[in-house]
Coordinates of C-alpha atoms in Angstrom, one line a residue:
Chain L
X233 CA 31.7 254.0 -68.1
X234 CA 31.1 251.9 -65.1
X235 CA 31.8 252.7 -61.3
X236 CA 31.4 250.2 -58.5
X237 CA 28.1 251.4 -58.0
X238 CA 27.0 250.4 -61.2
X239 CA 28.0 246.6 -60.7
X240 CA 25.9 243.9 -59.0
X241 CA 26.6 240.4 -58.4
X242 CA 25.1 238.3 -61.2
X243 CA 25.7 240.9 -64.0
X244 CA 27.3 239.4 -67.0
X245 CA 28.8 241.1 -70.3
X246 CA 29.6 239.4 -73.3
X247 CA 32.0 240.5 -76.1
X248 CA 32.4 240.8 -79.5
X249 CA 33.6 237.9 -81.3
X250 CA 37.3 237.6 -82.9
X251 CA 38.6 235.2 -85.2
X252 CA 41.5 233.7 -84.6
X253 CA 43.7 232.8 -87.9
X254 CA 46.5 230.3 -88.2
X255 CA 48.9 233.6 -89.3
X256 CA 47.9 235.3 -85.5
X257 CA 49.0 231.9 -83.6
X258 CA 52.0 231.9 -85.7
X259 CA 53.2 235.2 -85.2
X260 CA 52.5 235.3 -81.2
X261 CA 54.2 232.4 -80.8
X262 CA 57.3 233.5 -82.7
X263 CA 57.9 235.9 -80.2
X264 CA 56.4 234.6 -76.9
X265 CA 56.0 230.8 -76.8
X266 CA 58.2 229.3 -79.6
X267 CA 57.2 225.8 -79.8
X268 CA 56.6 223.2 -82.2
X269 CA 52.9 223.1 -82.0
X270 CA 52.4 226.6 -82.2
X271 CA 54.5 227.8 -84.6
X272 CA 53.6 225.6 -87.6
X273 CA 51.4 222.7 -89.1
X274 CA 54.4 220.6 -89.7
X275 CA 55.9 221.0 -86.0
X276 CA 52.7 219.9 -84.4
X277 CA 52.3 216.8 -86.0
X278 CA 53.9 214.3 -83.5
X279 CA 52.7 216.3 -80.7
X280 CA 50.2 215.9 -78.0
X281 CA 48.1 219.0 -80.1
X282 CA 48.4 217.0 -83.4
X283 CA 47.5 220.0 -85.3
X284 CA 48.6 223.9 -85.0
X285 CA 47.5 225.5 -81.6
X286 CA 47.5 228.9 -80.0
X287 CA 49.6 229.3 -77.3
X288 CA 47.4 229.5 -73.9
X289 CA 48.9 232.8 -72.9
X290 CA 47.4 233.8 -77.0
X291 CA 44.0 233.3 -75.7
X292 CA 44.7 234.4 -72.3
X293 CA 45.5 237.9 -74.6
X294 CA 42.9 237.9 -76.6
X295 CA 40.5 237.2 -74.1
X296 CA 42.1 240.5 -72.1
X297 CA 41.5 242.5 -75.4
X298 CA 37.6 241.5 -76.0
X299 CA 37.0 242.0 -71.8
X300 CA 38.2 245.9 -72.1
X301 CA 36.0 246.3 -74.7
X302 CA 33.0 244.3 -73.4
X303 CA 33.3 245.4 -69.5
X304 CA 33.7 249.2 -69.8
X305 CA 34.7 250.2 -65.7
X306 CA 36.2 253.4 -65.7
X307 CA 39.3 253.1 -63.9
X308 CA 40.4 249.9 -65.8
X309 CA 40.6 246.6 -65.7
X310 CA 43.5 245.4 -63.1
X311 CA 43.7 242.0 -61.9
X312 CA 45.4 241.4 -58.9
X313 CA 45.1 237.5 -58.7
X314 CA 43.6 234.7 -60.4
X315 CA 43.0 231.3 -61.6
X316 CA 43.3 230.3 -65.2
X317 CA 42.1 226.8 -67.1
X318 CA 42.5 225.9 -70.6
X319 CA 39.6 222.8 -70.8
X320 CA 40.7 222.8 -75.0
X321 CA 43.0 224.5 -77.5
X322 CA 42.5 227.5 -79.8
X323 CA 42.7 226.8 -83.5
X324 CA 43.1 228.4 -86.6
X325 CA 39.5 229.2 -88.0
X326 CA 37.7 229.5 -84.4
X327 CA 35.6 232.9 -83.5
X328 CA 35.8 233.3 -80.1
X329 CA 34.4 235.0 -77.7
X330 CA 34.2 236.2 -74.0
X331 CA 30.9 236.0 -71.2
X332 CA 32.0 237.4 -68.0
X333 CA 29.8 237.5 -65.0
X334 CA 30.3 239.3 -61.7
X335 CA 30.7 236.5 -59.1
X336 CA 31.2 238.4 -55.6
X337 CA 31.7 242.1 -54.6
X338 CA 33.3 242.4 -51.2
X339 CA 33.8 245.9 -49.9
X340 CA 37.1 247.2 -48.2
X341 CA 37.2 247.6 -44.8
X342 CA 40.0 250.2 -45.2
X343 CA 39.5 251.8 -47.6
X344 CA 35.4 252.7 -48.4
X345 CA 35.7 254.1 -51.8
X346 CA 37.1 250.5 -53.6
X347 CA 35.7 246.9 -53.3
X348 CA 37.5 243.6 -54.4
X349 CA 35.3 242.6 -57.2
X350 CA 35.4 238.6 -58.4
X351 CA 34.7 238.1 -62.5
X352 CA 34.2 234.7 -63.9
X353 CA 35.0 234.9 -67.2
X354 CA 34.5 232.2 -70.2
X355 CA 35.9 232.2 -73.6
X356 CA 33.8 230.3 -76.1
X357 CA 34.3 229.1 -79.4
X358 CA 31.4 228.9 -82.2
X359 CA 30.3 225.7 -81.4
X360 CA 29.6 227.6 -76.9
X361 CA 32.5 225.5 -75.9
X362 CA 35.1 226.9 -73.4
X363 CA 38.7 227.2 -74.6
X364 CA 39.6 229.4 -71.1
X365 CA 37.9 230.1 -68.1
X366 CA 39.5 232.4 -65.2
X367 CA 38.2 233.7 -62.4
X368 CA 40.2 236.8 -61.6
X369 CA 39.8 239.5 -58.1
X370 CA 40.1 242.9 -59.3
X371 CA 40.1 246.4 -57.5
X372 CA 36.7 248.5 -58.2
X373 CA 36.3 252.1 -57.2
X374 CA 33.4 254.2 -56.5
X375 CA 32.0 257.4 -58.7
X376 CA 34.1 260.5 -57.5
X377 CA 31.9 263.0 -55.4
Chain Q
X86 CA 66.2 218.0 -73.7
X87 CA 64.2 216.2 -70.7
X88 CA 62.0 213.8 -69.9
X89 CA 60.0 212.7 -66.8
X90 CA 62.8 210.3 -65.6
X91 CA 65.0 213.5 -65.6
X92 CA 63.0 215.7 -63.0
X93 CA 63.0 215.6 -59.3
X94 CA 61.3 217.7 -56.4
X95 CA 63.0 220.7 -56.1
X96 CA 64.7 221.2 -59.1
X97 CA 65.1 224.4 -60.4
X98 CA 65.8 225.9 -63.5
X99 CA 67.0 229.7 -64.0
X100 CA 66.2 231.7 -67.3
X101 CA 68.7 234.6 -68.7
X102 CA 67.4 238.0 -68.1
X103 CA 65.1 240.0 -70.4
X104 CA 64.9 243.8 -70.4
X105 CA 61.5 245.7 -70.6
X106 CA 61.5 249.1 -72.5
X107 CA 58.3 251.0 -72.8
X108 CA 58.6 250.3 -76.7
X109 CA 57.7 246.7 -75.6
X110 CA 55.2 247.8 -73.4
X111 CA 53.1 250.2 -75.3
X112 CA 53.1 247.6 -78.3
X113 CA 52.0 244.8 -76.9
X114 CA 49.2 247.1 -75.2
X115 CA 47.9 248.4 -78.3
X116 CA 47.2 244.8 -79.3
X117 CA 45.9 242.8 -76.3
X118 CA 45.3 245.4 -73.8
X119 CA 44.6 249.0 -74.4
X120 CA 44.3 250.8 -71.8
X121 CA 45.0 254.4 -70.4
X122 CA 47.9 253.2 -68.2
X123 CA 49.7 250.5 -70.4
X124 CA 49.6 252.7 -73.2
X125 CA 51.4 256.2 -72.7
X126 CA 53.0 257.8 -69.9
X127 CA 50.7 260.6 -70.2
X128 CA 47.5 258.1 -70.2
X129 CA 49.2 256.4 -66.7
X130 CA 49.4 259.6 -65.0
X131 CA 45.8 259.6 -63.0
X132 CA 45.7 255.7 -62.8
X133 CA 46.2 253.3 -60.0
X134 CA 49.4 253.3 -61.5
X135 CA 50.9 256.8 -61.9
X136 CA 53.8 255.8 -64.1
X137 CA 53.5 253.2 -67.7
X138 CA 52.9 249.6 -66.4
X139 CA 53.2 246.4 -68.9
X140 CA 49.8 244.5 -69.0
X141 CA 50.0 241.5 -66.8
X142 CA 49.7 239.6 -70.3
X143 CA 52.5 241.0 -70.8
X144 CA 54.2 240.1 -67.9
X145 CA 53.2 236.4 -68.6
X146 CA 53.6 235.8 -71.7
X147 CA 57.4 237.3 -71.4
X148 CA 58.0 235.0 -68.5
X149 CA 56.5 232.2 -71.1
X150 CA 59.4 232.5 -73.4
X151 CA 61.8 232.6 -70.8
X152 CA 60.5 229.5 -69.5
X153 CA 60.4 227.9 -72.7
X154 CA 64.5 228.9 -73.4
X155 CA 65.0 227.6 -69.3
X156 CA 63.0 224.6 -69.1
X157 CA 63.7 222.0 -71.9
X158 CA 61.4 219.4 -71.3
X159 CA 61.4 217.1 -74.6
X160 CA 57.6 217.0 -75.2
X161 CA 57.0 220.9 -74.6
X162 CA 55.6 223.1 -71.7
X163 CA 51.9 222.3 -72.0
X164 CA 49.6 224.3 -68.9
X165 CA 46.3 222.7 -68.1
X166 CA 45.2 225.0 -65.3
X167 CA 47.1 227.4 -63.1
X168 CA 47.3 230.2 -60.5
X169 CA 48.7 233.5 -61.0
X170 CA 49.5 236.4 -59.1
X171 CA 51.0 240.0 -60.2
X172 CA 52.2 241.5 -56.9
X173 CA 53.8 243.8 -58.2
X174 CA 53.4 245.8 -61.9
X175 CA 56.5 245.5 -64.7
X176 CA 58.0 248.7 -65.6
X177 CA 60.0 250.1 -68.3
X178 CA 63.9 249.3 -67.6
X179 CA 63.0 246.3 -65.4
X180 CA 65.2 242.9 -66.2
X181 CA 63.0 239.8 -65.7
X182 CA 64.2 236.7 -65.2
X183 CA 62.6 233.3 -64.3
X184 CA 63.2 231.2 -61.3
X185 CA 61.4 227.6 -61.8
X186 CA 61.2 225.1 -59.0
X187 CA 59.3 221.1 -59.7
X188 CA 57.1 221.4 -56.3
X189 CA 55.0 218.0 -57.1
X190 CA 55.2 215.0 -59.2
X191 CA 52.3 212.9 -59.6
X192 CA 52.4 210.1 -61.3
X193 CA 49.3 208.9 -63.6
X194 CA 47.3 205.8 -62.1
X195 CA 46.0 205.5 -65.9
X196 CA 49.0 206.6 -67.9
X197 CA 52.2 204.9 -67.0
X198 CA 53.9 206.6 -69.3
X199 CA 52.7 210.1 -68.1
X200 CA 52.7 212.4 -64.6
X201 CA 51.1 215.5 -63.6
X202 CA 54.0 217.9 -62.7
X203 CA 53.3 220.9 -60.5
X204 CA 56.1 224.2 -61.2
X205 CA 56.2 227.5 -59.3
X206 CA 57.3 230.2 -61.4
X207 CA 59.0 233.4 -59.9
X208 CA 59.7 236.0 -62.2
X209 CA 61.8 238.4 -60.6
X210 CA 63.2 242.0 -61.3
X211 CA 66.6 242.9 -60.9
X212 CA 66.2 243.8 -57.2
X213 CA 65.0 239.9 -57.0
X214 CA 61.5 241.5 -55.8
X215 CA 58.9 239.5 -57.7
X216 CA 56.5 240.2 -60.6
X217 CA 54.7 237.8 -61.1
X218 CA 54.0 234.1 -59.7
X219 CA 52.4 231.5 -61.1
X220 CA 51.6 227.6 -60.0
X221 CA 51.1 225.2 -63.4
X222 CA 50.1 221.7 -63.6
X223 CA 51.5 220.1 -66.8
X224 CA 51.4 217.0 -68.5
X225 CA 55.2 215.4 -68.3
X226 CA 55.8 212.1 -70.2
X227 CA 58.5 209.2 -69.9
X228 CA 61.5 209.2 -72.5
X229 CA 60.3 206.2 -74.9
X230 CA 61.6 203.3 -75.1

């Protein structure tokens, strides 16, 4: 497990992949973004998407499950604030994947044992193109002594 | 259901309430975002959060199908890049709700049937303090003719 002392600007982690399957998009959607274009082939159709698409805030949790496994800090992944792009959609069929780098560490004046740490972090398809990228500021603490 | 025509800056829209049980919370943990303190009480205990929190994802995509219930724009709530804060962690027992405003409406130079809207999303506990705030751009188009 990793402490702040362990991290260093530059550092990058990259997860395991996941495939993502039209049945997963479905069922998400169902109960947290019910519309046409992600809840079947026949409602996307006339839409903007054309075919079936995961719902952003899908990725956004799938990406969250692949970075706790990939970037293993010891107190946990919290994100306090961030910024959030969806470049493409997620389809059925694609394996993504998450590369996370460590963009800035900036120590706490108050409080010495915990820095604001800055993660880029890009989910790829197969074919390396991004589906999400966010850039989130996150607490970090120090080893206990 | 609405189109461009029908929004204006400063309109707001107001979702109905949604209560958060830890049922919920320890569910959709065990699927996006395992970790010690969205997972158990007992796990939560030591944390930076000292009682069960939802996963922001949580928080976000909940506030995502209140939106989509609140906000019926015709062509669908599509997000191309936003900004998101969690000021405050969602607990078990909390009732969200989703305060929308239209901050911006900017109108395509190479679409004329298209704009860029800008929302501000407030979701809000019962004591009105707020969970979660996000800024999205999205892609708003003309009823057709």
């Amino acid at each position: 497990m990793l402490y702040l002392e362990d991290l260093f600007v530059g550092q990058r982690f990259e997860s395991a992949e996941h495939l993502v399957d039209a049945e997963q998009i479905k069922k998400f959607a169902a109960e947290f973004d019910p519309q046409p274009f992600h809840l079947s082939e026949e409602g996307a159709k006339c839409t903007l998407f054309g075919t079936l698409a995961a719902s952003g805030w899908h990725t956004a949790a799938l990406t969250m499950r692949m970075l706790v496994e990939a970037v293993p800090l010891a107190d946990g992944l919290v994100g306090a604030e961030l910024q959030l792009a969806w470049p493409k959609p997620t389809r059925p069929g694609m394996r993504l994947r998450v590369v996370a780098e460590v963009m800035e560490i900036r120590p706490s004046n108050s409080k010495p044992h915990m820095a604001i740490v800055t993660m880029r972090n890009e989910t790829r398809d197969q074919d390396d193109q991004i589906v999400q990228l966010f850039t989130v500021k996150m607490p970090v603490f120090k080893r206990p002594t």
